[in-house]
Amino acid sequence: MKKSIDPGTYACPTPVWCVGTYDDNNKANIMTIAWGGICCSVPPHLTVSVRKVTHTYAALLKRKCYTVSIPSVKYLNEADYFGIASGKDSDKFAISGLTATRSDIVDAPYVEEFPLIFECEVKHTVDIGGHVQFIGEIKGIKADDNVLNDNGLPAIEKVNPFVYATTSKEYWSLQEAVGKGFSSGRACIK
Amino acid sequence: MKKSIDPGTYACPTPVWCVGTYDDNNKANIMTIAWGGICCSVPPHLTVSVRKVTHTYAALLKRKCYTVSIPSVKYLNEADYFGIASGKDSDKFAISGLTATRSDIVDAPYVEEFPLIFECEVKHTVDIGGHVQFIGEIKGIKADDNVLNDNGLPAIEKVNPFVYATTSKEYWSLQEAVGKGFSSGRACIK
């Protein structure tokens, strides 16, 4: 027998992604979100949701593109800071000491020090309620050499991302591979 | 200097969520996805993306609601199986030995044995390409007593969810809390 809980954003795990945009003054801004995910394989798309009051929202509407920089655990403090401050009154790159690099694929900056970057063009915008969801096509990806696997693709244990736990407001690291997709489940087929 | 990679769905981490629906014959079906996430806080919404060829897609269009059952690592094999087989020709609940319970909030079934359940009504549908994204308002949540924290909310370490690593097709478990949201980042503010 299960207990009922009032509706809330308690689904887990959620990612920690840093959304890069340029504002009206061409200042690079960066904002951390946990409300996002991949939403399509072909062509590859990912979503980010932000509130209308954010500096990032205005930039997304105008520039119609953004980057997602994925932080390693090493950059947890900086990623959390990017979710605390507002680009309206802070230069978050300058204060954190991290580097804004202009994407050569989309009109948006990314965090040079973070290991894995997605360069996206907004294709759909959905006004849901307190948040607006931006659905972006992934037009380019950049990664540090040292996070790639033998096939030249990013390896999760090398990227070392972390997740956000909404109910405890904690960030959690990943531990180990515990199963194989499209394989472990064959044990269920008699 | 970063290396460029062709666009693909390599953003991480992604969740492992099991989407419950009823089909035309009122058979309970369940399908595992990694393309989804929370997309709005107020009112709370979450998304799931599925391909049009899936049995779940037809059910989502007709019933306009679904559940998301979040598996613990303990149920990794069953969750993976739910992503391998199709409800078109398999009764995945019967084969896995898990229990389909009818939601009392939405017209969809959930996995009784999984610790945390979200009951959703479809509010927006976005045809992106190979996948269609369903944006659902969370109308109810059900959780096992033993995964709740002192505030009566689901604790991530008790739910013990896992993530999907797209490039290695591995499932990864969570390790430990490594930081605090809206707090760790204050170290960056001089």
PDB file of C-alpha atoms in Angstrom, chain A residues 72 114-116 142-149 152-160, chain B residues 5 167:
ATOM      1  CA  SER A  72      32.068  17.520 -13.486  1.00  0.00           C
ATOM      2  CA  PHE A 114      33.509  22.011 -18.245  1.00  0.00           C
ATOM      3  CA  PRO A 115      34.196  18.754 -20.090  1.00  0.00           C
ATOM      4  CA  LEU A 116      31.118  18.353 -22.296  1.00  0.00           C
ATOM      5  CA  LYS A 142      32.388  19.741 -27.921  1.00  0.00           C
ATOM      6  CA  ALA A 143      34.255  17.593 -25.439  1.00  0.00           C
ATOM      7  CA  ASP A 144      37.611  17.459 -23.754  1.00  0.00           C
ATOM      8  CA  ASP A 145      39.827  14.737 -25.202  1.00  0.00           C
ATOM      9  CA  ASN A 146      40.276  13.146 -21.785  1.00  0.00           C
ATOM     10  CA  VAL A 147      36.541  12.393 -21.357  1.00  0.00           C
ATOM     11  CA  LEU A 148      36.203  10.405 -24.583  1.00  0.00           C
ATOM     12  CA  ASN A 149      35.965   6.623 -24.764  1.00  0.00           C
ATOM     13  CA  GLY A 152      35.459   8.967 -29.489  1.00  0.00           C
ATOM     14  CA  LEU A 153      32.250   9.511 -27.527  1.00  0.00           C
ATOM     15  CA  PRO A 154      31.918  10.985 -24.026  1.00  0.00           C
ATOM     16  CA  ALA A 155      32.235   8.365 -21.262  1.00  0.00           C
ATOM     17  CA  ILE A 156      30.027   9.064 -18.254  1.00  0.00           C
ATOM     18  CA  GLU A 157      32.695   8.016 -15.730  1.00  0.00           C
ATOM     19  CA  LYS A 158      35.139  10.477 -17.273  1.00  0.00           C
ATOM     20  CA  VAL A 159      32.647  13.333 -17.595  1.00  0.00           C
ATOM     21  CA  ASN A 160      31.733  12.598 -13.947  1.00  0.00           C
TER      22      ASN A 160
ATOM     23  CA  ILE B   5      31.732  15.525 -32.049  1.00  0.00           C
ATOM     24  CA  THR B 167      27.236   6.142 -24.960  1.00  0.00           C
TER      25      THR B 167
END
